[in-house]
mmCIF file of C-alpha atoms in Angstrom:
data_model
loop_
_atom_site.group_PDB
_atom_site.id
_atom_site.type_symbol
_atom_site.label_atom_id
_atom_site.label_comp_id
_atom_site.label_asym_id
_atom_site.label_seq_id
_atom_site.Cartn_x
_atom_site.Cartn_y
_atom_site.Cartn_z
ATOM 1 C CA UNK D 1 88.187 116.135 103.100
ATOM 2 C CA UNK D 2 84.254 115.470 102.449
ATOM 3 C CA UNK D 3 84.991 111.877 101.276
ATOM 4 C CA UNK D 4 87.367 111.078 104.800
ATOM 5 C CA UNK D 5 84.710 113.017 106.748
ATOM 6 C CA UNK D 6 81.839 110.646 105.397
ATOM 7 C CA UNK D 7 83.928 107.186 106.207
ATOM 8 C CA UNK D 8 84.825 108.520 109.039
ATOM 9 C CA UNK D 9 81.440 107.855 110.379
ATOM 10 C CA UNK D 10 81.276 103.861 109.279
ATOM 11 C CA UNK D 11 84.655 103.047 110.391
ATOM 12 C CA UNK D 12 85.488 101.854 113.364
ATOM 13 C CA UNK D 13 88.183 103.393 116.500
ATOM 14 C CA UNK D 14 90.998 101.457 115.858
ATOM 15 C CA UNK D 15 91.646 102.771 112.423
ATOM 16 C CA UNK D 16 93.365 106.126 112.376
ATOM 17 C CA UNK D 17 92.919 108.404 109.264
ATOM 18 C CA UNK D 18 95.813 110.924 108.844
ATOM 19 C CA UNK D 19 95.952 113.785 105.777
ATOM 20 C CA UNK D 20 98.510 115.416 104.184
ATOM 21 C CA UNK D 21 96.891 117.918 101.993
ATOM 22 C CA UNK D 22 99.146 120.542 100.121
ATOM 23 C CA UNK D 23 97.974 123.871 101.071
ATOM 24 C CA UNK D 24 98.689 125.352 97.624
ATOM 25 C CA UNK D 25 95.610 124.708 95.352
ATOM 26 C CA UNK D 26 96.252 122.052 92.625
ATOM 27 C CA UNK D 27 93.566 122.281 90.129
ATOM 28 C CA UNK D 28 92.506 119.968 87.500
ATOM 29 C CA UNK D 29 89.354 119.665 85.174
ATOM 30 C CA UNK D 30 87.617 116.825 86.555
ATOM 31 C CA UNK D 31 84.120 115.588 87.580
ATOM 32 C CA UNK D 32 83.416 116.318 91.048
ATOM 33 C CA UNK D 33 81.061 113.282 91.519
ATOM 34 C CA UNK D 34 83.630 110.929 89.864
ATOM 35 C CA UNK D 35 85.976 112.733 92.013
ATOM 36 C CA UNK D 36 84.750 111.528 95.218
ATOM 37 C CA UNK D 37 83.664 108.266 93.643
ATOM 38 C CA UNK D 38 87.127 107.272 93.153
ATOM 39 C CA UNK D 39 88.452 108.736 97.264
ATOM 40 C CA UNK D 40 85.236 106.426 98.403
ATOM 41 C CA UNK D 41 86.451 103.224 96.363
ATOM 42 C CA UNK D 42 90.054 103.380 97.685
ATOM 43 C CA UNK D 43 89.458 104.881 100.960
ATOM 44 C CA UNK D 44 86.894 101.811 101.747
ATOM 45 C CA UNK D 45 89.302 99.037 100.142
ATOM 46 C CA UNK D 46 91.654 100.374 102.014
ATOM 47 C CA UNK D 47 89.899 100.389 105.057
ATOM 48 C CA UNK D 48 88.933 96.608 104.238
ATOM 49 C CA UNK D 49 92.910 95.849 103.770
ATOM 50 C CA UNK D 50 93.323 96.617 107.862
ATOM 51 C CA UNK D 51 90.267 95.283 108.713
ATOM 52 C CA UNK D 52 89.025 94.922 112.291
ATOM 53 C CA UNK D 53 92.784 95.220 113.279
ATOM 54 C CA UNK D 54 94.872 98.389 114.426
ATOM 55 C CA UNK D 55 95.710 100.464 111.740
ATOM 56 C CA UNK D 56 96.328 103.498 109.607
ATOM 57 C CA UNK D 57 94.809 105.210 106.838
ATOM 58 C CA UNK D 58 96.986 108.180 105.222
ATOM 59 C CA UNK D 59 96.271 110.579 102.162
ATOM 60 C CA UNK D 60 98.115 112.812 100.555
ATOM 61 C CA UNK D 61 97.555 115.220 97.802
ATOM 62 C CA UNK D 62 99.836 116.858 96.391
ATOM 63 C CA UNK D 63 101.019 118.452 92.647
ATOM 64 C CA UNK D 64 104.320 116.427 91.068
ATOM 65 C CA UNK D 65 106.147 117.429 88.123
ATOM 66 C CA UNK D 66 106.255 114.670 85.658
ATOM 67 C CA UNK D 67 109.499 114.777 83.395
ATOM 68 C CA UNK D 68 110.453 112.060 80.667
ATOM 69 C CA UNK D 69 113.293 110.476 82.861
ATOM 70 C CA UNK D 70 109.825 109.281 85.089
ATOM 71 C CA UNK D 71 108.383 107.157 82.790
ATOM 72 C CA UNK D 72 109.306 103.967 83.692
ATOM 73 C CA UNK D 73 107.197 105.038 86.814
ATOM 74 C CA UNK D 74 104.207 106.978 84.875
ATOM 75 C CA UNK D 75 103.872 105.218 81.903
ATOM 76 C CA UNK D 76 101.318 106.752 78.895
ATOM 77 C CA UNK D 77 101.561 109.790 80.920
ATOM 78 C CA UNK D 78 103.322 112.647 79.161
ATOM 79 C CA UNK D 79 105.820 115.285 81.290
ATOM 80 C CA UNK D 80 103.862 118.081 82.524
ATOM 81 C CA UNK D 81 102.125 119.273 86.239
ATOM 82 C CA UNK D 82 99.996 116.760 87.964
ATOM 83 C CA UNK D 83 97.629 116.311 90.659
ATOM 84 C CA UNK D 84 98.695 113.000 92.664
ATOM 85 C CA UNK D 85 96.581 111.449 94.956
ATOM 86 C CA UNK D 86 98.092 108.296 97.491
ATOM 87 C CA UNK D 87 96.014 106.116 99.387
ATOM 88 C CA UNK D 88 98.498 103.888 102.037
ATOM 89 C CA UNK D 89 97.160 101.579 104.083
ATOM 90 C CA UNK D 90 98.917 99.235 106.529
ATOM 91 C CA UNK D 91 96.421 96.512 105.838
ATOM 92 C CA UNK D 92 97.395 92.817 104.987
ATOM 93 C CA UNK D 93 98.814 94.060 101.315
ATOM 94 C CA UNK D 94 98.591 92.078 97.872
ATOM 95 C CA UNK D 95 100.991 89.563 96.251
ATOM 96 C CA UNK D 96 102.098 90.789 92.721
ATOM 97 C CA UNK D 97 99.933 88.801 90.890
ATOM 98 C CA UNK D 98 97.119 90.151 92.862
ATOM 99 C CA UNK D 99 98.309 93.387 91.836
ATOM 100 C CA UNK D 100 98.680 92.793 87.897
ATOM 101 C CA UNK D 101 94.744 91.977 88.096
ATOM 102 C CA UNK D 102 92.994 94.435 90.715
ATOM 103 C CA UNK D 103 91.721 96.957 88.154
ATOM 104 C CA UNK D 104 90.255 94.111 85.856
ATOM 105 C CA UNK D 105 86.831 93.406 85.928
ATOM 106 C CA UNK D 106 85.242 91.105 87.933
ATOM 107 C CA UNK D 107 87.949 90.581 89.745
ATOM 108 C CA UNK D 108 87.536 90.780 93.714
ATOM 109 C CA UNK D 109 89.502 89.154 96.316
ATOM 110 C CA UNK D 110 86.337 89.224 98.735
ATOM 111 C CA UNK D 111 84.379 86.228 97.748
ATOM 112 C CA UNK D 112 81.370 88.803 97.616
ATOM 113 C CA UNK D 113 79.708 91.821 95.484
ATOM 114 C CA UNK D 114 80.933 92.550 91.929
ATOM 115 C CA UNK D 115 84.392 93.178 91.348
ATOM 116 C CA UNK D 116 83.689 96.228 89.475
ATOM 117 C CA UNK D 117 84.842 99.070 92.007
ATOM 118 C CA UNK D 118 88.740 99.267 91.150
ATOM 119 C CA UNK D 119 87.859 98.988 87.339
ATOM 120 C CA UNK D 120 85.523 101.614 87.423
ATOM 121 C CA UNK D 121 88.208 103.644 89.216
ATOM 122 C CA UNK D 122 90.474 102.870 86.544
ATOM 123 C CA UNK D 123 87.813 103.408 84.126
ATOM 124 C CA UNK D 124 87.316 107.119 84.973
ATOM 125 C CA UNK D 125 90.797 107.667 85.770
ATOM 126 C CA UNK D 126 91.222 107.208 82.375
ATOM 127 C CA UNK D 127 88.619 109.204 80.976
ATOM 128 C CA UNK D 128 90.347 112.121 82.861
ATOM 129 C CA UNK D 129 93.962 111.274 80.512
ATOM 130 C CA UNK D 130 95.322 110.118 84.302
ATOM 131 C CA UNK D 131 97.288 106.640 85.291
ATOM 132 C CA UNK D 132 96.036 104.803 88.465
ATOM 133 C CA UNK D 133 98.941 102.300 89.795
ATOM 134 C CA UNK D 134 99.355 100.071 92.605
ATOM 135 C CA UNK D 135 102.398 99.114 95.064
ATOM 136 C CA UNK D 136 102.148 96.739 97.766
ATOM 137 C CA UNK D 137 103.704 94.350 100.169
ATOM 138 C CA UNK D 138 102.180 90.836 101.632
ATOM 139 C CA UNK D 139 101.933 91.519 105.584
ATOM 140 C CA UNK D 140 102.805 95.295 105.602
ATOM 141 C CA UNK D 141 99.787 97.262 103.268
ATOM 142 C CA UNK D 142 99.231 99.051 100.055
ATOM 143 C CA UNK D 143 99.456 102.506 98.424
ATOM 144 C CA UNK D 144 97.656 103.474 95.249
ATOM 145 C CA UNK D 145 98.273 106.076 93.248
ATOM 146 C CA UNK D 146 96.148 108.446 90.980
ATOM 147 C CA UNK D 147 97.534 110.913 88.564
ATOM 148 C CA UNK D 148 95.856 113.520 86.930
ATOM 149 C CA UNK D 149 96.809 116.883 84.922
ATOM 150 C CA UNK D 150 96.769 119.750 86.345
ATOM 151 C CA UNK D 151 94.605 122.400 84.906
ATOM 152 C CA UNK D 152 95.755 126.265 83.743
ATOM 153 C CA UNK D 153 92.206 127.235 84.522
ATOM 154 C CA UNK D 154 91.548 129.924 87.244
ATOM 155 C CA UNK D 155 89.630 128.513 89.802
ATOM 156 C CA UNK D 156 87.330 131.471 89.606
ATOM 157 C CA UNK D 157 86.822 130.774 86.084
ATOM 158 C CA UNK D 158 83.733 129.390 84.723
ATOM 159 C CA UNK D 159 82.462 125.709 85.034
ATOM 160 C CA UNK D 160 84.193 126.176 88.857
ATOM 161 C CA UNK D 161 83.162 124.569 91.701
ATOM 162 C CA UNK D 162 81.837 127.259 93.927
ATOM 163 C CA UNK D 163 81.397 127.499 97.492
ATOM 164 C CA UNK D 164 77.754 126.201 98.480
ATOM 165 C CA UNK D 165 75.920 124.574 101.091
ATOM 166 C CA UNK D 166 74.271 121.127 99.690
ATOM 167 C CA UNK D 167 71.006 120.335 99.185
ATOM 168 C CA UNK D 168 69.483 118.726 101.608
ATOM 169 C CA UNK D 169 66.059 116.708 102.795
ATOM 170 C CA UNK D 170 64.116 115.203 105.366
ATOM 171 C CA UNK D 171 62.517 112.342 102.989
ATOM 172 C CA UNK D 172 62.565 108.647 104.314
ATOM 173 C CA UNK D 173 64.958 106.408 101.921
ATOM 174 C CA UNK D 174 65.433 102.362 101.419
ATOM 175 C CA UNK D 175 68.896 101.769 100.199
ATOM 176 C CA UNK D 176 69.907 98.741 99.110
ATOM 177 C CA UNK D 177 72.904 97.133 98.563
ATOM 178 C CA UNK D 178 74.753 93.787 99.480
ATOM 179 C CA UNK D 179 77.940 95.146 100.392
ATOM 180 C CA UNK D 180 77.458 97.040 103.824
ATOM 181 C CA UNK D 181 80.857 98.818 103.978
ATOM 182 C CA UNK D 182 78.404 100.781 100.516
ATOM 183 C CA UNK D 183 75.026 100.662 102.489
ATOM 184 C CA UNK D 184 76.994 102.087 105.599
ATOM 185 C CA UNK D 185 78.685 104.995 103.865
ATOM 186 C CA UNK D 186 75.588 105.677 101.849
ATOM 187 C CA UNK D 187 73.572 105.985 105.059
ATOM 188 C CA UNK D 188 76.121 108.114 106.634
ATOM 189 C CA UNK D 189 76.591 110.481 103.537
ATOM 190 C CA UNK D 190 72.508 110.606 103.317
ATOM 191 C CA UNK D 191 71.744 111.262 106.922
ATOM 192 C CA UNK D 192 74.501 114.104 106.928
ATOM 193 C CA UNK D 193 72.348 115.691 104.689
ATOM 194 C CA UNK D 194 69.840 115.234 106.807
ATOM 195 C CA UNK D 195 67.504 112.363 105.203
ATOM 196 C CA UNK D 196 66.310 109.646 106.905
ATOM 197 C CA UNK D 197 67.477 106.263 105.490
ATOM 198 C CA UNK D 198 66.374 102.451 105.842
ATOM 199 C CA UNK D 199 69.521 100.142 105.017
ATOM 200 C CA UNK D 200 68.970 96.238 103.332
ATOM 201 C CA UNK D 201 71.563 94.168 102.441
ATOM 202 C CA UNK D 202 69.334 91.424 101.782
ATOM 203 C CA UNK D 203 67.192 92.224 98.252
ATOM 204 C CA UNK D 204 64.431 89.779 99.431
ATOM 205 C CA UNK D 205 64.104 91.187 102.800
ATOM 206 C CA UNK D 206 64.694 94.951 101.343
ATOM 207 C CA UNK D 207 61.241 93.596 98.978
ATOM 208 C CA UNK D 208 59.400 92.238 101.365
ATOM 209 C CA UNK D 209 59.907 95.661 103.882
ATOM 210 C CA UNK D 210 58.599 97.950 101.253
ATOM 211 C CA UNK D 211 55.480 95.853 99.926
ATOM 212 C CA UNK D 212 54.788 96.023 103.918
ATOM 213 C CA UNK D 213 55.194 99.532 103.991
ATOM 214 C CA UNK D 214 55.469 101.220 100.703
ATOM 215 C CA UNK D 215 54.548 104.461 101.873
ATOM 216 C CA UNK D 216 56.958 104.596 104.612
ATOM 217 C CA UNK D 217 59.470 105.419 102.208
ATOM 218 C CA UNK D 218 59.559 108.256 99.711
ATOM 219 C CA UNK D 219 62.736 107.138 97.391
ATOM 220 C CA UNK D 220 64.329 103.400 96.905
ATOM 221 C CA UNK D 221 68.131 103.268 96.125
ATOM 222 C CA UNK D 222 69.109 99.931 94.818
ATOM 223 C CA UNK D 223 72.073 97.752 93.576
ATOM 224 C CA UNK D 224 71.186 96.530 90.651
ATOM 225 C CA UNK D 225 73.125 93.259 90.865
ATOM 226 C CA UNK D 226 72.777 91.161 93.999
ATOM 227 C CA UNK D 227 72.498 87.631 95.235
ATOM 228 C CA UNK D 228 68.663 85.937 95.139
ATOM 229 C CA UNK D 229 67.155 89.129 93.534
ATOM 230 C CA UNK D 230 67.938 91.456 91.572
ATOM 231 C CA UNK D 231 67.658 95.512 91.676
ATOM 232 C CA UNK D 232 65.151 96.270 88.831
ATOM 233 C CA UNK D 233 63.003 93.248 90.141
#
């Protein structure tokens, strides 16, 4: 609900965002930041698949019981409880060969940025013992999925997440970054918490405003790998 609360912001009208959340809590062990790394990805490709165009956005969360006669579906995953998270978008959708290569890296069908964000998905996905796949159609969108095991840990228990309020600032901050779909949700998720942020999605021009102004900003956030220049320049 935090990660669809922050795009909300960058996204524009004519996308609708719908949520099916099961009300029962599903809990799994899981890094919280990787967590809403991986709703950010898919949430913003997704949002890229429909484009300036009418469209929707749905997610769903939900626990699914795994059994051996699914694993032509959930392959390397073994029967038990798990947490499964959909992203569906009714965006322009992928042929299958595009889908067969999406979480390698490197691979981008954007002509821009780094091709890393669906592999790194993938990547931690896996580092949680969960599956990622993909279904889609040419013309009429995409869903994909994200599996992970559910947890017999209380959520009470220790190492929980517990109810807080975040910490927040009123520092200036340069981000930079030559995707702006990233530089726009960053600057929405910082300003929430109450910073003020500069976005660049040009590293020479992001350069050339701080050596202008250095002290205008308390705290530059950088890609490090962008046309012309590069982050640790």
């Amino acid at each position: 609900q935090e990660s669809l609360k922050l795009l909300r912001a960058s996204l524009p009208a004519t996308l609708t965002i719908r949520q099916n959340i099961q009300s029962v809590p599903i809990v799994v062990r899981a890094n919280a930041t990787q967590m809403h790394q991986i709703l950010m990805n898919l949430l913003t490709n997704a949002a890229h698949a429909v484009g300036a165009h009418s469209g929707t956005i749905e997610v769903e969360i939900r626990q699914v019981d795994i059994t051996e006669a699914d694993a032509a579906s959930f392959p390397d995953l073994p029967p038990g409880a798990y947490a499964q998270i959909s992203v569906r978008d009714t965006g322009c959708g992928m042929t299958p060969e595009i889908v067969n290569k999406i979480f390698d890296p490197y691979f981008t069908t954007k002509g821009r940025g780094t091709g890393l964000g669906l592999a790194v998905v993938h990547a931690i996905v896996k580092s949680h013992r969960g599956m990622i796949r993909a279904e889609s159609v040419p013309g009429k969108g995409s869903v994909f999925y994200v599996c992970l095991p559910c947890s017999n840990e209380e959520t009470a228990g220790s190492g929980a997440v517990k109810d807080a309020n975040p910490p927040t600032g009123t520092e200036r901050i340069l981000f930079v970054d030559d995707e702006s779909n990233i530089a726009e949700i960053a600057q929405s998720a910082l300003e929430y918490l109450g910073y003020r942020v500069e976005t660049c999605t040009d590293s020479c021009k992001a350069l050339e405003m701080f050596q202008k102004s250095p002290d205008d900003f308390d705290l530059v956030i950088t890609d490090m790998t962008m046309p012309g220049m590069t982050g640790d320049v």
